[in-house]
Amino acid sequence: MTDNTTRLDHVVLWVSDPVAAAHFYEEAVGLEPLRVAEFKEGAVSFPSVRVNEETILDLAPLTLAPRMNMVPGGDKSAGHPVNHVCIALTEGGYDSLRARLEEREVPVSDHGRHSYGARGPAVRSFYFRDPDGNVFEARYYEEACAA
């Protein structure tokens, strides 16, 4: 590994219903919701979910798009999701996530093996979509490499 201090802080996902999205990420994916009550009260523009102590997913409502003017054309980014976001879990977390998704009848892909990622080849991986169509990959690495 390189001695790089750069960390992934957040990823913004476009969602049609931020409260429903937060519920999905809490119940199906197992992530901690943040600022949902404040969003419902109108005090903040969007809620988030915590991936880990350093990283969150912001759940931006599509109605926020016109205010995304920090760069030219930023307001046109709504509806243009990234290809996918990958989350790395322990083997047990991976199995639990897949079980929760299947329990909720969320379609999941077959298991992949040895796909390359930030920590080298993952033992297993699979893909799923959130209710807004954002694609996620879930994977786990050998225990010696898992965080």
CSV table of C-alpha atoms in Angstrom, one decimal:
chain,number,residue,atom,x,y,z
A,1,MET,CA,0.0,0.0,0.0
A,2,THR,CA,1.1,3.6,-0.6
A,3,ASP,CA,1.5,6.0,2.2
A,4,ASN,CA,-1.3,8.2,1.0
A,5,THR,CA,-3.3,10.3,3.4
A,6,THR,CA,-6.2,10.9,0.9
A,7,ARG,CA,-9.5,9.3,2.1
A,8,LEU,CA,-12.9,8.9,0.5
A,9,ASP,CA,-15.1,11.3,2.5
A,10,HIS,CA,-18.5,11.0,0.7
A,11,VAL,CA,-20.3,9.9,-2.4
A,12,VAL,CA,-23.5,11.8,-3.4
A,13,LEU,CA,-26.3,9.6,-4.8
A,14,TRP,CA,-29.3,11.0,-6.6
A,15,VAL,CA,-32.5,9.6,-5.1
A,16,SER,CA,-36.2,10.2,-5.6
A,17,ASP,CA,-37.1,9.9,-1.9
A,18,PRO,CA,-34.3,10.5,0.5
A,19,VAL,CA,-36.2,9.2,3.5
A,20,ALA,CA,-37.1,6.0,1.8
A,21,ALA,CA,-33.5,5.7,0.6
A,22,ALA,CA,-32.2,6.2,4.1
A,23,HIS,CA,-34.6,3.5,5.3
A,24,PHE,CA,-33.4,1.1,2.6
A,25,TYR,CA,-29.7,1.7,3.4
A,26,GLU,CA,-30.4,1.2,7.1
A,27,GLU,CA,-32.6,-1.9,6.9
A,28,ALA,CA,-31.3,-3.7,3.9
A,29,VAL,CA,-27.6,-2.6,3.8
A,30,GLY,CA,-27.1,-2.0,7.5
A,31,LEU,CA,-25.8,1.5,7.4
A,32,GLU,CA,-26.5,4.2,10.1
A,33,PRO,CA,-28.8,6.9,8.9
A,34,LEU,CA,-27.8,10.5,9.6
A,35,ARG,CA,-29.8,13.8,9.6
A,36,VAL,CA,-33.1,12.1,8.5
A,37,ALA,CA,-35.2,14.0,11.1
A,38,GLU,CA,-33.5,17.2,10.2
A,39,PHE,CA,-34.2,16.6,6.5
A,40,LYS,CA,-37.9,15.8,7.3
A,41,GLU,CA,-38.1,19.1,9.3
A,42,GLY,CA,-36.5,21.0,6.3
A,43,ALA,CA,-33.5,22.0,8.3
A,44,VAL,CA,-31.0,20.3,6.0
A,45,SER,CA,-31.1,19.7,2.2
A,46,PHE,CA,-30.5,15.9,2.3
A,47,PRO,CA,-29.9,13.1,4.8
A,48,SER,CA,-26.9,10.7,4.7
A,49,VAL,CA,-25.9,7.2,5.8
A,50,ARG,CA,-22.6,6.3,7.4
A,51,VAL,CA,-20.5,3.7,5.6
A,52,ASN,CA,-17.7,3.8,8.3
A,53,GLU,CA,-16.1,6.4,10.6
A,54,GLU,CA,-14.6,8.2,7.6
A,55,THR,CA,-17.1,7.8,4.8
A,56,ILE,CA,-20.8,8.7,4.2
A,57,LEU,CA,-23.3,8.4,1.3
A,58,ASP,CA,-25.3,11.6,0.8
A,59,LEU,CA,-28.8,10.9,-0.4
A,60,ALA,CA,-29.6,14.0,-2.5
A,61,PRO,CA,-33.1,14.5,-3.7
A,62,LEU,CA,-33.5,15.0,-7.5
A,63,THR,CA,-35.2,18.3,-6.7
A,64,LEU,CA,-31.8,19.6,-5.4
A,65,ALA,CA,-30.3,19.4,-9.0
A,66,PRO,CA,-31.0,23.1,-9.9
A,67,ARG,CA,-29.0,24.2,-6.9
A,68,MET,CA,-25.9,22.1,-7.9
A,69,ASN,CA,-24.2,25.0,-9.6
A,70,MET,CA,-20.7,24.7,-8.1
A,71,VAL,CA,-19.3,23.9,-11.5
A,72,PRO,CA,-20.7,24.7,-14.9
A,73,GLY,CA,-23.2,22.1,-15.9
A,74,GLY,CA,-23.4,20.6,-12.3
A,75,ASP,CA,-27.1,21.0,-12.3
A,76,LYS,CA,-27.4,18.6,-15.2
A,77,SER,CA,-25.7,15.7,-13.2
A,78,ALA,CA,-29.1,14.5,-11.7
A,79,GLY,CA,-29.9,11.2,-13.1
A,80,HIS,CA,-26.4,10.4,-14.3
A,81,PRO,CA,-25.2,8.0,-11.6
A,82,VAL,CA,-21.7,6.6,-11.5
A,83,ASN,CA,-21.2,3.1,-12.8
A,84,HIS,CA,-21.2,1.6,-9.3
A,85,VAL,CA,-20.0,2.1,-5.7
A,86,CYS,CA,-18.2,-0.8,-4.1
A,87,ILE,CA,-18.4,-1.5,-0.4
A,88,ALA,CA,-15.9,-3.9,1.3
A,89,LEU,CA,-17.1,-6.0,4.2
A,90,THR,CA,-15.9,-8.9,6.4
A,91,GLU,CA,-17.0,-12.3,5.2
A,92,GLY,CA,-19.8,-12.4,7.8
A,93,GLY,CA,-20.9,-8.9,6.9
A,94,TYR,CA,-21.0,-9.9,3.2
A,95,ASP,CA,-23.1,-12.9,4.0
A,96,SER,CA,-25.5,-10.9,6.2
A,97,LEU,CA,-25.9,-8.2,3.6
A,98,ARG,CA,-26.8,-10.7,0.9
A,99,ALA,CA,-29.2,-12.4,3.2
A,100,ARG,CA,-31.0,-9.1,4.1
A,101,LEU,CA,-31.2,-8.1,0.4
A,102,GLU,CA,-32.6,-11.5,-0.6
A,103,GLU,CA,-35.1,-11.4,2.4
A,104,ARG,CA,-36.4,-8.1,1.0
A,105,GLU,CA,-36.5,-9.6,-2.6
A,106,VAL,CA,-33.8,-7.2,-3.8
A,107,PRO,CA,-32.3,-8.8,-6.9
A,108,VAL,CA,-28.6,-9.7,-6.5
A,109,SER,CA,-26.1,-10.9,-9.1
A,110,ASP,CA,-24.2,-14.2,-9.0
A,111,HIS,CA,-21.1,-14.3,-6.9
A,112,GLY,CA,-18.0,-13.1,-8.6
A,113,ARG,CA,-14.5,-14.3,-7.5
A,114,HIS,CA,-11.1,-12.6,-7.4
A,115,SER,CA,-12.3,-9.3,-8.9
A,116,TYR,CA,-9.6,-6.6,-8.4
A,117,GLY,CA,-10.1,-3.7,-6.1
A,118,ALA,CA,-8.4,-1.3,-3.7
A,119,ARG,CA,-6.9,-4.1,-1.6
A,120,GLY,CA,-6.1,-6.5,-4.5
A,121,PRO,CA,-8.3,-9.4,-5.5
A,122,ALA,CA,-11.5,-9.9,-3.5
A,123,VAL,CA,-12.5,-13.4,-2.5
A,124,ARG,CA,-16.1,-13.0,-3.5
A,125,SER,CA,-18.3,-10.2,-4.7
A,126,PHE,CA,-21.9,-9.5,-5.9
A,127,TYR,CA,-23.9,-6.6,-7.3
A,128,PHE,CA,-27.3,-5.1,-6.4
A,129,ARG,CA,-29.3,-1.9,-7.1
A,130,ASP,CA,-30.8,0.4,-4.6
A,131,PRO,CA,-34.5,1.5,-5.1
A,132,ASP,CA,-33.2,4.5,-7.3
A,133,GLY,CA,-31.2,2.2,-9.6
A,134,ASN,CA,-27.8,3.1,-8.2
A,135,VAL,CA,-25.5,0.0,-8.6
A,136,PHE,CA,-23.5,-1.3,-5.6
A,137,GLU,CA,-20.9,-4.0,-5.5
A,138,ALA,CA,-20.4,-5.8,-2.2
A,139,ARG,CA,-17.1,-7.7,-1.6
A,140,TYR,CA,-14.8,-9.2,1.0
A,141,TYR,CA,-11.1,-9.8,1.0
A,142,GLU,CA,-9.0,-12.3,2.9
A,143,GLU,CA,-9.2,-11.6,6.6
A,144,ALA,CA,-5.6,-10.4,6.7
A,145,CYS,CA,-6.6,-7.6,4.2
A,146,ALA,CA,-10.1,-6.7,5.6
A,147,ALA,CA,-10.6,-3.5,7.5
